[in-house]
PDB file of C-alpha atoms and ligand atoms in Angstrom:
ATOM      1  CA  MET A   2     -16.836 -13.260 -14.076  1.00  0.00           C
ATOM      2  CA  LEU A   3     -14.956 -12.358 -10.911  1.00  0.00           C
ATOM      3  CA  LYS A   4     -14.230  -8.672 -10.579  1.00  0.00           C
ATOM      4  CA  LEU A   5     -10.930  -8.002  -8.860  1.00  0.00           C
ATOM      5  CA  LEU A   6      -9.752  -4.567  -7.717  1.00  0.00           C
ATOM      6  CA  CYS A   7      -6.101  -4.014  -6.951  1.00  0.00           C
ATOM      7  CA  CYS A   8      -5.046  -0.885  -4.988  1.00  0.00           C
ATOM      8  CA  VAL A   9      -1.515   0.192  -5.819  1.00  0.00           C
ATOM      9  CA  LYS A  10       0.470   3.202  -4.664  1.00  0.00           C
ATOM     10  CA  GLN A  11       3.417   5.045  -6.165  1.00  0.00           C
ATOM     11  CA  VAL A  12       5.946   5.718  -3.412  1.00  0.00           C
ATOM     12  CA  PRO A  13       9.369   7.370  -3.244  1.00  0.00           C
ATOM     13  CA  ASP A  14      12.219   4.900  -2.949  1.00  0.00           C
ATOM     14  CA  VAL A  15      12.685   5.572   0.773  1.00  0.00           C
ATOM     15  CA  ASP A  16      16.141   4.007   0.807  1.00  0.00           C
ATOM     16  CA  GLN A  17      17.235   7.048  -1.165  1.00  0.00           C
ATOM     17  CA  MET A  18      15.261   9.632   0.819  1.00  0.00           C
ATOM     18  CA  ARG A  19      16.717  11.919   3.501  1.00  0.00           C
ATOM     19  CA  MET A  20      15.168  14.310   6.001  1.00  0.00           C
ATOM     20  CA  ASP A  21      16.234  17.927   6.323  1.00  0.00           C
ATOM     21  CA  PRO A  22      17.240  18.028  10.014  1.00  0.00           C
ATOM     22  CA  GLU A  23      16.459  21.770  10.237  1.00  0.00           C
ATOM     23  CA  THR A  24      12.954  21.820   8.762  1.00  0.00           C
ATOM     24  CA  GLY A  25      11.951  18.163   9.246  1.00  0.00           C
ATOM     25  CA  ASN A  26      10.823  18.098   5.599  1.00  0.00           C
ATOM     26  CA  LEU A  27      11.538  15.053   3.496  1.00  0.00           C
ATOM     27  CA  ILE A  28      13.938  15.758   0.655  1.00  0.00           C
ATOM     28  CA  ARG A  29      12.160  14.233  -2.337  1.00  0.00           C
ATOM     29  CA  ALA A  30      14.143  15.913  -5.113  1.00  0.00           C
ATOM     30  CA  GLY A  31      15.920  13.361  -7.255  1.00  0.00           C
ATOM     31  CA  VAL A  32      14.376  10.405  -5.419  1.00  0.00           C
ATOM     32  CA  PRO A  33      12.938   7.871  -7.890  1.00  0.00           C
ATOM     33  CA  ALA A  34       9.267   6.884  -7.589  1.00  0.00           C
ATOM     34  CA  ILE A  35       8.510   3.159  -7.497  1.00  0.00           C
ATOM     35  CA  LEU A  36       5.560   0.803  -7.071  1.00  0.00           C
ATOM     36  CA  ASN A  37       5.051   0.082  -3.365  1.00  0.00           C
ATOM     37  CA  PRO A  38       6.821  -3.307  -3.139  1.00  0.00           C
ATOM     38  CA  VAL A  39       4.098  -5.408  -1.448  1.00  0.00           C
ATOM     39  CA  ASP A  40       1.473  -4.026  -3.846  1.00  0.00           C
ATOM     40  CA  ALA A  41       3.291  -6.003  -6.536  1.00  0.00           C
ATOM     41  CA  ASN A  42       2.761  -9.165  -4.436  1.00  0.00           C
ATOM     42  CA  ALA A  43      -0.930  -8.303  -3.987  1.00  0.00           C
ATOM     43  CA  LEU A  44      -1.229  -7.881  -7.754  1.00  0.00           C
ATOM     44  CA  SER A  45       0.430 -11.280  -8.275  1.00  0.00           C
ATOM     45  CA  ALA A  46      -2.203 -12.829  -5.990  1.00  0.00           C
ATOM     46  CA  ALA A  47      -4.957 -11.194  -8.066  1.00  0.00           C
ATOM     47  CA  LEU A  48      -3.327 -12.490 -11.267  1.00  0.00           C
ATOM     48  CA  LYS A  49      -3.219 -16.024  -9.843  1.00  0.00           C
ATOM     49  CA  VAL A  50      -6.945 -15.847  -8.970  1.00  0.00           C
ATOM     50  CA  LYS A  51      -7.679 -14.589 -12.493  1.00  0.00           C
ATOM     51  CA  GLU A  52      -5.610 -17.363 -14.096  1.00  0.00           C
ATOM     52  CA  THR A  53      -7.234 -20.085 -11.958  1.00  0.00           C
ATOM     53  CA  TYR A  54     -10.876 -18.979 -11.862  1.00  0.00           C
ATOM     54  CA  GLY A  55     -11.187 -16.329 -14.586  1.00  0.00           C
ATOM     55  CA  GLY A  56     -11.853 -12.688 -13.921  1.00  0.00           C
ATOM     56  CA  GLU A  57     -10.954  -9.120 -14.653  1.00  0.00           C
ATOM     57  CA  ILE A  58      -8.424  -7.027 -12.751  1.00  0.00           C
ATOM     58  CA  THR A  59      -8.955  -3.299 -12.335  1.00  0.00           C
ATOM     59  CA  LEU A  60      -6.116  -1.261 -10.861  1.00  0.00           C
ATOM     60  CA  ILE A  61      -6.679   1.913  -8.904  1.00  0.00           C
ATOM     61  CA  THR A  62      -4.284   4.489  -7.574  1.00  0.00           C
ATOM     62  CA  MET A  63      -4.731   7.931  -6.084  1.00  0.00           C
ATOM     63  CA  GLY A  64      -1.814  10.206  -6.706  1.00  0.00           C
ATOM     64  CA  PRO A  65      -0.297  12.860  -8.971  1.00  0.00           C
ATOM     65  CA  PRO A  66      -0.518  12.493 -12.786  1.00  0.00           C
ATOM     66  CA  ASN A  67       2.870  10.734 -12.940  1.00  0.00           C
ATOM     67  CA  ALA A  68       1.463   7.883 -10.803  1.00  0.00           C
ATOM     68  CA  GLU A  69       0.266   6.623 -14.191  1.00  0.00           C
ATOM     69  CA  ALA A  70       3.699   4.982 -14.476  1.00  0.00           C
ATOM     70  CA  VAL A  71       2.948   2.401 -11.762  1.00  0.00           C
ATOM     71  CA  LEU A  72      -0.395   1.624 -13.387  1.00  0.00           C
ATOM     72  CA  ARG A  73       1.358   0.887 -16.691  1.00  0.00           C
ATOM     73  CA  GLU A  74       3.885  -1.275 -14.840  1.00  0.00           C
ATOM     74  CA  CYS A  75       0.988  -3.321 -13.417  1.00  0.00           C
ATOM     75  CA  LEU A  76      -0.877  -3.444 -16.746  1.00  0.00           C
ATOM     76  CA  ALA A  77       2.292  -4.876 -18.290  1.00  0.00           C
ATOM     77  CA  VAL A  78       2.105  -8.024 -16.149  1.00  0.00           C
ATOM     78  CA  GLY A  79      -1.556  -8.751 -16.894  1.00  0.00           C
ATOM     79  CA  ALA A  80      -3.978  -6.354 -15.169  1.00  0.00           C
ATOM     80  CA  ASP A  81      -6.861  -5.402 -17.475  1.00  0.00           C
ATOM     81  CA  LYS A  82      -7.930  -1.851 -16.643  1.00  0.00           C
ATOM     82  CA  ALA A  83      -6.633   1.085 -14.645  1.00  0.00           C
ATOM     83  CA  ILE A  84      -8.089   4.079 -12.823  1.00  0.00           C
ATOM     84  CA  LEU A  85      -6.002   7.088 -11.802  1.00  0.00           C
ATOM     85  CA  VAL A  86      -7.691   9.286  -9.185  1.00  0.00           C
ATOM     86  CA  SER A  87      -5.949  12.592  -9.559  1.00  0.00           C
ATOM     87  CA  ASP A  88      -6.932  16.152  -8.735  1.00  0.00           C
ATOM     88  CA  ARG A  89      -5.476  18.942  -6.613  1.00  0.00           C
ATOM     89  CA  ALA A  90      -8.682  18.699  -4.557  1.00  0.00           C
ATOM     90  CA  PHE A  91      -7.441  15.324  -3.242  1.00  0.00           C
ATOM     91  CA  GLY A  92      -4.127  16.816  -2.024  1.00  0.00           C
ATOM     92  CA  ASN A  93      -3.152  16.890   1.675  1.00  0.00           C
ATOM     93  CA  ALA A  94      -5.387  13.917   2.343  1.00  0.00           C
ATOM     94  CA  ASP A  95      -4.901  11.785   5.432  1.00  0.00           C
ATOM     95  CA  THR A  96      -5.857   8.110   5.353  1.00  0.00           C
ATOM     96  CA  LEU A  97      -9.526   8.793   6.180  1.00  0.00           C
ATOM     97  CA  ALA A  98      -9.932  11.114   3.183  1.00  0.00           C
ATOM     98  CA  THR A  99      -7.798   8.854   0.974  1.00  0.00           C
ATOM     99  CA  SER A 100      -9.864   5.735   1.625  1.00  0.00           C
ATOM    100  CA  TYR A 101     -13.094   7.694   1.051  1.00  0.00           C
ATOM    101  CA  SER A 102     -11.756   9.071  -2.248  1.00  0.00           C
ATOM    102  CA  ILE A 103     -10.444   5.722  -3.514  1.00  0.00           C
ATOM    103  CA  ALA A 104     -13.609   3.796  -2.603  1.00  0.00           C
ATOM    104  CA  SER A 105     -15.880   6.496  -4.104  1.00  0.00           C
ATOM    105  CA  ALA A 106     -13.860   6.523  -7.327  1.00  0.00           C
ATOM    106  CA  ALA A 107     -13.741   2.720  -7.651  1.00  0.00           C
ATOM    107  CA  LEU A 108     -17.448   2.290  -6.906  1.00  0.00           C
ATOM    108  CA  SER A 109     -18.342   4.971  -9.451  1.00  0.00           C
ATOM    109  CA  GLN A 110     -16.976   2.571 -12.101  1.00  0.00           C
ATOM    110  CA  ASP A 111     -18.068  -0.910 -10.958  1.00  0.00           C
ATOM    111  CA  SER A 112     -18.605  -3.301  -8.056  1.00  0.00           C
ATOM    112  CA  TYR A 113     -15.942  -5.812  -6.963  1.00  0.00           C
ATOM    113  CA  ASP A 114     -15.790  -9.370  -5.591  1.00  0.00           C
ATOM    114  CA  MET A 115     -12.244  -9.154  -4.268  1.00  0.00           C
ATOM    115  CA  ILE A 116     -10.102  -6.159  -3.336  1.00  0.00           C
ATOM    116  CA  PHE A 117      -6.344  -6.526  -3.001  1.00  0.00           C
ATOM    117  CA  CYS A 118      -4.092  -4.212  -0.977  1.00  0.00           C
ATOM    118  CA  GLY A 119      -0.563  -4.337   0.278  1.00  0.00           C
ATOM    119  CA  LYS A 120      -0.195  -4.610   4.052  1.00  0.00           C
ATOM    120  CA  GLU A 121       1.416  -1.177   4.220  1.00  0.00           C
ATOM    121  CA  THR A 122       3.385   1.288   2.176  1.00  0.00           C
ATOM    122  CA  ILE A 123       7.070   2.047   2.562  1.00  0.00           C
ATOM    123  CA  ASP A 124       6.421   5.790   2.917  1.00  0.00           C
ATOM    124  CA  GLY A 125       3.200   6.386   4.909  1.00  0.00           C
ATOM    125  CA  ALA A 126       3.297   2.918   6.504  1.00  0.00           C
ATOM    126  CA  THR A 127       0.099   3.425   8.475  1.00  0.00           C
ATOM    127  CA  GLY A 128      -1.390   0.100   7.355  1.00  0.00           C
ATOM    128  CA  GLN A 129      -4.780   1.822   7.698  1.00  0.00           C
ATOM    129  CA  MET A 130      -5.937   1.798   4.102  1.00  0.00           C
ATOM    130  CA  GLY A 131      -6.861  -1.904   3.935  1.00  0.00           C
ATOM    131  CA  PRO A 132      -9.141  -1.877   6.991  1.00  0.00           C
ATOM    132  CA  GLN A 133     -10.703   1.468   6.041  1.00  0.00           C
ATOM    133  CA  LEU A 134     -11.345   0.362   2.465  1.00  0.00           C
ATOM    134  CA  ALA A 135     -12.906  -2.934   3.627  1.00  0.00           C
ATOM    135  CA  GLU A 136     -15.395  -0.916   5.659  1.00  0.00           C
ATOM    136  CA  ARG A 137     -16.147   1.445   2.792  1.00  0.00           C
ATOM    137  CA  PHE A 138     -16.648  -1.407   0.291  1.00  0.00           C
ATOM    138  CA  GLY A 139     -18.817  -3.328   2.782  1.00  0.00           C
ATOM    139  CA  ALA A 140     -16.373  -6.218   2.361  1.00  0.00           C
ATOM    140  CA  ALA A 141     -15.091  -8.891   4.717  1.00  0.00           C
ATOM    141  CA  GLN A 142     -11.469  -8.264   5.618  1.00  0.00           C
ATOM    142  CA  VAL A 143      -8.610 -10.757   5.732  1.00  0.00           C
ATOM    143  CA  SER A 144      -5.371  -9.139   6.822  1.00  0.00           C
ATOM    144  CA  GLY A 145      -2.066 -10.908   6.285  1.00  0.00           C
ATOM    145  CA  ALA A 146      -3.545 -13.198   3.603  1.00  0.00           C
ATOM    146  CA  LEU A 147      -1.162 -16.018   2.661  1.00  0.00           C
ATOM    147  CA  LEU A 148      -2.990 -18.258   0.206  1.00  0.00           C
ATOM    148  CA  LEU A 149      -6.269 -17.766  -1.688  1.00  0.00           C
ATOM    149  CA  LYS A 150      -8.083 -20.954  -2.707  1.00  0.00           C
ATOM    150  CA  GLU A 151     -11.347 -22.768  -3.434  1.00  0.00           C
ATOM    151  CA  VAL A 152     -13.174 -19.788  -4.900  1.00  0.00           C
ATOM    152  CA  ASN A 153     -16.830 -20.651  -5.459  1.00  0.00           C
ATOM    153  CA  GLU A 154     -18.206 -17.878  -7.623  1.00  0.00           C
ATOM    154  CA  GLU A 155     -21.757 -19.246  -7.552  1.00  0.00           C
ATOM    155  CA  ASN A 156     -21.996 -19.405  -3.758  1.00  0.00           C
ATOM    156  CA  LYS A 157     -19.796 -16.296  -3.391  1.00  0.00           C
ATOM    157  CA  THR A 158     -17.451 -18.024  -0.953  1.00  0.00           C
ATOM    158  CA  MET A 159     -13.768 -18.871  -0.799  1.00  0.00           C
ATOM    159  CA  ILE A 160     -11.112 -20.273   1.509  1.00  0.00           C
ATOM    160  CA  VAL A 161      -8.178 -18.137   2.642  1.00  0.00           C
ATOM    161  CA  ASP A 162      -5.139 -18.942   4.745  1.00  0.00           C
ATOM    162  CA  ARG A 163      -3.929 -16.015   6.795  1.00  0.00           C
ATOM    163  CA  GLU A 164      -0.821 -15.535   8.820  1.00  0.00           C
ATOM    164  CA  LEU A 165      -0.922 -15.484  12.607  1.00  0.00           C
ATOM    165  CA  GLU A 166       1.966 -14.707  14.910  1.00  0.00           C
ATOM    166  CA  LYS A 167       2.466 -18.410  15.595  1.00  0.00           C
ATOM    167  CA  GLY A 168       0.767 -20.300  12.816  1.00  0.00           C
ATOM    168  CA  VAL A 169      -1.730 -20.159  10.005  1.00  0.00           C
ATOM    169  CA  GLU A 170      -5.488 -19.648  10.244  1.00  0.00           C
ATOM    170  CA  THR A 171      -7.825 -21.018   7.562  1.00  0.00           C
ATOM    171  CA  LEU A 172     -10.977 -18.970   7.004  1.00  0.00           C
ATOM    172  CA  LYS A 173     -14.067 -19.463   4.886  1.00  0.00           C
ATOM    173  CA  VAL A 174     -15.231 -16.042   3.744  1.00  0.00           C
ATOM    174  CA  THR A 175     -18.164 -14.617   1.833  1.00  0.00           C
ATOM    175  CA  LEU A 176     -17.483 -12.276  -1.074  1.00  0.00           C
ATOM    176  CA  PRO A 177     -16.893  -9.374  -1.356  1.00  0.00           C
ATOM    177  CA  VAL A 178     -13.640  -9.652   0.540  1.00  0.00           C
ATOM    178  CA  LEU A 179     -10.593  -7.415   0.934  1.00  0.00           C
ATOM    179  CA  PHE A 180      -7.127  -8.864   1.467  1.00  0.00           C
ATOM    180  CA  THR A 181      -4.046  -7.132   2.768  1.00  0.00           C
ATOM    181  CA  MET A 182      -0.925  -8.962   1.706  1.00  0.00           C
ATOM    182  CA  GLU A 183       2.744  -9.158   2.497  1.00  0.00           C
ATOM    183  CA  LYS A 184       5.449 -10.946   0.538  1.00  0.00           C
ATOM    184  CA  THR A 185       3.735 -14.304   0.483  1.00  0.00           C
ATOM    185  CA  ASN A 186       3.282 -17.143  -1.916  1.00  0.00           C
ATOM    186  CA  TYR A 187       2.821 -14.743  -4.788  1.00  0.00           C
ATOM    187  CA  PRO A 188       6.167 -13.629  -6.198  1.00  0.00           C
ATOM    188  CA  VAL A 189       6.401 -10.414  -8.175  1.00  0.00           C
ATOM    189  CA  ARG A 190       5.793 -10.864 -11.913  1.00  0.00           C
ATOM    190  CA  ILE A 191       8.310  -9.636 -14.466  1.00  0.00           C
ATOM    191  CA  PRO A 192       6.725  -8.104 -17.598  1.00  0.00           C
ATOM    192  CA  ASN A 193       7.647  -9.413 -21.047  1.00  0.00           C
ATOM    193  CA  LEU A 194       8.053  -7.231 -24.141  1.00  0.00           C
ATOM    194  CA  LYS A 195       4.508  -7.944 -25.400  1.00  0.00           C
ATOM    195  CA  GLY A 196       3.074  -6.936 -22.024  1.00  0.00           C
ATOM    196  CA  LYS A 197       5.128  -3.746 -21.974  1.00  0.00           C
ATOM    197  CA  MET A 198       3.967  -2.763 -25.481  1.00  0.00           C
ATOM    198  CA  LYS A 199       0.323  -3.412 -24.588  1.00  0.00           C
ATOM    199  CA  ALA A 200       0.621  -1.414 -21.359  1.00  0.00           C
ATOM    200  CA  LYS A 201       2.237   1.509 -23.166  1.00  0.00           C
ATOM    201  CA  LYS A 202      -0.824   1.893 -25.398  1.00  0.00           C
ATOM    202  CA  ALA A 203      -3.477   1.081 -22.788  1.00  0.00           C
ATOM    203  CA  GLU A 204      -6.120   3.698 -21.964  1.00  0.00           C
ATOM    204  CA  ILE A 205      -6.172   4.790 -18.350  1.00  0.00           C
ATOM    205  CA  THR A 206      -9.358   6.212 -16.826  1.00  0.00           C
ATOM    206  CA  VAL A 207      -8.395   9.449 -15.091  1.00  0.00           C
ATOM    207  CA  LEU A 208     -10.956  10.653 -12.547  1.00  0.00           C
ATOM    208  CA  SER A 209     -11.009  14.146 -11.069  1.00  0.00           C
ATOM    209  CA  ALA A 210     -13.245  15.072  -8.138  1.00  0.00           C
ATOM    210  CA  ASP A 211     -15.880  16.343 -10.600  1.00  0.00           C
ATOM    211  CA  ASP A 212     -15.943  12.974 -12.390  1.00  0.00           C
ATOM    212  CA  ILE A 213     -17.143  11.096  -9.301  1.00  0.00           C
ATOM    213  CA  PRO A 214     -20.913  11.418  -8.913  1.00  0.00           C
ATOM    214  CA  GLY A 215     -22.097  12.290  -5.417  1.00  0.00           C
ATOM    215  CA  LEU A 216     -18.580  12.862  -4.058  1.00  0.00           C
ATOM    216  CA  ASP A 217     -18.762  14.923  -0.861  1.00  0.00           C
ATOM    217  CA  ARG A 218     -16.006  17.551  -1.188  1.00  0.00           C
ATOM    218  CA  SER A 219     -15.960  18.141   2.554  1.00  0.00           C
ATOM    219  CA  ARG A 220     -14.669  14.554   2.952  1.00  0.00           C
ATOM    220  CA  ILE A 221     -11.704  14.739   0.556  1.00  0.00           C
ATOM    221  CA  GLY A 222      -8.295  16.411   0.599  1.00  0.00           C
ATOM    222  CA  ASP A 223      -7.383  18.832   3.363  1.00  0.00           C
ATOM    223  CA  PRO A 224     -10.950  19.649   4.538  1.00  0.00           C
ATOM    224  CA  GLY A 225     -11.742  15.922   4.869  1.00  0.00           C
ATOM    225  CA  SER A 226      -8.583  15.112   6.862  1.00  0.00           C
ATOM    226  CA  PRO A 227      -8.864  15.255  10.653  1.00  0.00           C
ATOM    227  CA  THR A 228      -5.226  14.125  11.100  1.00  0.00           C
ATOM    228  CA  LYS A 229      -2.715  16.969  11.034  1.00  0.00           C
ATOM    229  CA  VAL A 230       1.052  16.588  11.215  1.00  0.00           C
ATOM    230  CA  PRO A 231       2.429  19.565  13.208  1.00  0.00           C
ATOM    231  CA  ARG A 232       6.037  18.407  13.066  1.00  0.00           C
ATOM    232  CA  MET A 233       8.318  15.716  11.695  1.00  0.00           C
ATOM    233  CA  PHE A 234      11.796  15.051  13.018  1.00  0.00           C
ATOM    234  CA  PRO A 235      14.452  12.345  12.828  1.00  0.00           C
ATOM    235  CA  PRO A 236      14.742  10.167  15.956  1.00  0.00           C
ATOM    236  CA  VAL A 237      17.235  11.385  18.552  1.00  0.00           C
ATOM    237  CA  MET A 238      19.949   8.744  18.676  1.00  0.00           C
ATOM    238  CA  PRO A 239      21.538   7.898  22.040  1.00  0.00           C
ATOM    239  CA  GLU A 240      25.181   8.895  22.529  1.00  0.00           C
ATOM    240  CA  PRO A 241      27.469   6.157  21.260  1.00  0.00           C
ATOM    241  CA  GLY A 242      28.891   3.904  24.045  1.00  0.00           C
ATOM    242  CA  MET A 243      32.510   3.912  25.178  1.00  0.00           C
ATOM    243  CA  ILE A 244      34.869   0.947  25.386  1.00  0.00           C
ATOM    244  CA  ILE A 245      37.296   1.074  28.292  1.00  0.00           C
ATOM    245  CA  ASP A 246      40.442  -0.906  27.695  1.00  0.00           C
ATOM    246  CA  GLU A 247      43.398   0.287  29.722  1.00  0.00           C
ATOM    247  CA  GLY A 248      45.432  -2.839  29.082  1.00  0.00           C
ATOM    248  CA  SER A 249      44.594  -4.649  32.348  1.00  0.00           C
ATOM    249  CA  LEU A 250      41.467  -5.375  34.342  1.00  0.00           C
ATOM    250  CA  GLU A 251      42.721  -3.336  37.312  1.00  0.00           C
ATOM    251  CA  ALA A 252      43.551  -0.306  35.171  1.00  0.00           C
ATOM    252  CA  SER A 253      40.223  -0.514  33.298  1.00  0.00           C
ATOM    253  CA  VAL A 254      38.241  -0.712  36.566  1.00  0.00           C
ATOM    254  CA  ALA A 255      40.211   2.238  37.961  1.00  0.00           C
ATOM    255  CA  LYS A 256      39.410   4.250  34.829  1.00  0.00           C
ATOM    256  CA  LEU A 257      35.725   3.321  35.073  1.00  0.00           C
ATOM    257  CA  MET A 258      35.563   4.326  38.743  1.00  0.00           C
ATOM    258  CA  GLY A 259      37.160   7.643  37.857  1.00  0.00           C
ATOM    259  CA  LEU A 260      34.566   8.267  35.162  1.00  0.00           C
ATOM    260  CA  ILE A 261      31.686   7.379  37.506  1.00  0.00           C
ATOM    261  CA  LYS A 262      33.050   9.777  40.157  1.00  0.00           C
ATOM    262  CA  GLU A 263      33.341  12.490  37.540  1.00  0.00           C
TER     263      GLU A 263
HETATM  264  P1  FAD B  26      -1.042   2.047   3.964  1.00  0.00           P
HETATM  265  O1  FAD B  26      -2.303   2.026   4.743  1.00  0.00           O
HETATM  266  O2  FAD B  26       0.230   1.707   4.698  1.00  0.00           O
HETATM  267  O3  FAD B  26      -1.170   1.187   2.630  1.00  0.00           O
HETATM  268  C1  FAD B  26      -1.790  -0.088   2.572  1.00  0.00           C
HETATM  269  C2  FAD B  26      -2.184  -0.384   1.157  1.00  0.00           C
HETATM  270  O4  FAD B  26      -3.252   0.485   0.749  1.00  0.00           O
HETATM  271  C3  FAD B  26      -1.100  -0.182   0.108  1.00  0.00           C
HETATM  272  O5  FAD B  26      -0.199  -1.273   0.086  1.00  0.00           O
HETATM  273  C4  FAD B  26      -1.957  -0.061  -1.150  1.00  0.00           C
HETATM  274  O6  FAD B  26      -2.419  -1.318  -1.563  1.00  0.00           O
HETATM  275  C5  FAD B  26      -3.139   0.756  -0.662  1.00  0.00           C
HETATM  276  N1  FAD B  26      -2.920   2.192  -0.873  1.00  0.00           N
HETATM  277  C6  FAD B  26      -2.371   3.091  -0.012  1.00  0.00           C
HETATM  278  N2  FAD B  26      -2.352   4.321  -0.569  1.00  0.00           N
HETATM  279  C7  FAD B  26      -2.903   4.209  -1.803  1.00  0.00           C
HETATM  280  C8  FAD B  26      -3.150   5.120  -2.848  1.00  0.00           C
HETATM  281  N3  FAD B  26      -2.840   6.416  -2.768  1.00  0.00           N
HETATM  282  N4  FAD B  26      -3.731   4.647  -3.985  1.00  0.00           N
HETATM  283  C9  FAD B  26      -4.075   3.343  -4.093  1.00  0.00           C
HETATM  284  N5  FAD B  26      -3.852   2.431  -3.136  1.00  0.00           N
HETATM  285  C10 FAD B  26      -3.278   2.852  -2.005  1.00  0.00           C
HETATM  286  N6  FAD B  26       0.055  12.094   0.953  1.00  0.00           N
HETATM  287  C11 FAD B  26       0.253  12.836  -0.146  1.00  0.00           C
HETATM  288  O7  FAD B  26       0.597  12.269  -1.201  1.00  0.00           O
HETATM  289  N7  FAD B  26       0.104  14.191  -0.150  1.00  0.00           N
HETATM  290  C12 FAD B  26      -0.275  14.843   0.983  1.00  0.00           C
HETATM  291  O8  FAD B  26      -0.413  16.046   0.973  1.00  0.00           O
HETATM  292  C13 FAD B  26      -0.506  14.079   2.171  1.00  0.00           C
HETATM  293  N8  FAD B  26      -0.864  14.669   3.318  1.00  0.00           N
HETATM  294  C14 FAD B  26      -1.080  13.928   4.434  1.00  0.00           C
HETATM  295  C15 FAD B  26      -1.474  14.559   5.592  1.00  0.00           C
HETATM  296  C16 FAD B  26      -1.699  13.815   6.743  1.00  0.00           C
HETATM  297  C17 FAD B  26      -2.120  14.514   7.966  1.00  0.00           C
HETATM  298  C18 FAD B  26      -1.509  12.395   6.733  1.00  0.00           C
HETATM  299  C19 FAD B  26      -1.717  11.575   7.966  1.00  0.00           C
HETATM  300  C20 FAD B  26      -1.120  11.774   5.571  1.00  0.00           C
HETATM  301  C21 FAD B  26      -0.907  12.530   4.415  1.00  0.00           C
HETATM  302  N9  FAD B  26      -0.524  11.940   3.244  1.00  0.00           N
HETATM  303  C22 FAD B  26      -0.323  12.675   2.128  1.00  0.00           C
HETATM  304  C23 FAD B  26      -0.322  10.515   3.165  1.00  0.00           C
HETATM  305  C24 FAD B  26      -1.581   9.836   2.702  1.00  0.00           C
HETATM  306  O9  FAD B  26      -2.645  10.014   3.592  1.00  0.00           O
HETATM  307  C25 FAD B  26      -1.257   8.376   2.630  1.00  0.00           C
HETATM  308  O10 FAD B  26      -0.246   8.227   1.690  1.00  0.00           O
HETATM  309  C26 FAD B  26      -2.422   7.535   2.191  1.00  0.00           C
HETATM  310  O11 FAD B  26      -3.543   7.760   2.979  1.00  0.00           O
HETATM  311  C27 FAD B  26      -2.063   6.066   2.271  1.00  0.00           C
HETATM  312  O12 FAD B  26      -1.618   5.750   3.561  1.00  0.00           O
HETATM  313  P2  FAD B  26      -0.350   4.866   3.724  1.00  0.00           P
HETATM  314  O13 FAD B  26       0.697   5.309   2.774  1.00  0.00           O
HETATM  315  O14 FAD B  26      -0.007   4.804   5.182  1.00  0.00           O
HETATM  316  O15 FAD B  26      -0.879   3.449   3.218  1.00  0.00           O
END
């Protein structure tokens, strides 16, 4: 049976988020938390693989306890199991520490044939997690995956189309493989009532740092994060332009010359 791991992140709805211009801090109060949009597409790709070839989908997220909500949302459309990696010790993690924590947690539970990620999140938007996780899982990496096909579980191979700037590249890859996905051929699934009821009751495996055997605490959270953010600030916008219309070409040119002299 194919074992599929889907990495999903709970993110603030950035359309509703503002930055405090004085402090540079993001104002998160009252901003709803949602499933990172392209993670829903990645999950749909995993569901399609499961429906076509059989398999089991495990979800994983690292985040605060309320990130459980996005796991239930994904369980409602057909994922089988879910892991929530949650502990204060994981806080203040940069991408290096985050990928180490997620891979350590996932591998403490099972091994995986395919790992699905979104291309990037709408809040952090580094796009670094996919490549880092591929390395940590010892998996081949296909970024910008478009179409997953011809999975041969016995030979541990499959065919993948991936997006290039000007065209499509077809690759034959050996499992395990990690995909990063955008909005592709896998539209977001809408849960039905039965799915929602099942997801509501589903057991979620919650892992703290102590629950992960062999986890190196110097590589998680703040101590494990070499990237520091000294300051955040909104971009400085250029002054708005001026339209000179004095009623005639001559008068407008005269006005412009005056302004240039000034
Ligand atoms: P991307 O690389 O853009 O995401 C690609 C894909 O990876 C996603 O589509 C998803 O499939 C997967 N993915 C990403 N994040 C997760 C996740 N958490 N769980 C499961 N799958 C995931 N964040 C905090 O919440 N608290 C902090 O205190 C904090 N401090 C930070 C300090 C620094 C210096 C930096 C650089 C970042 C900090 N972050 C913090 C952000 C945190 O590191 C990122 O949210 C995280 O590493 C994911 O990066 P990203 O959002 O850019 O994901």
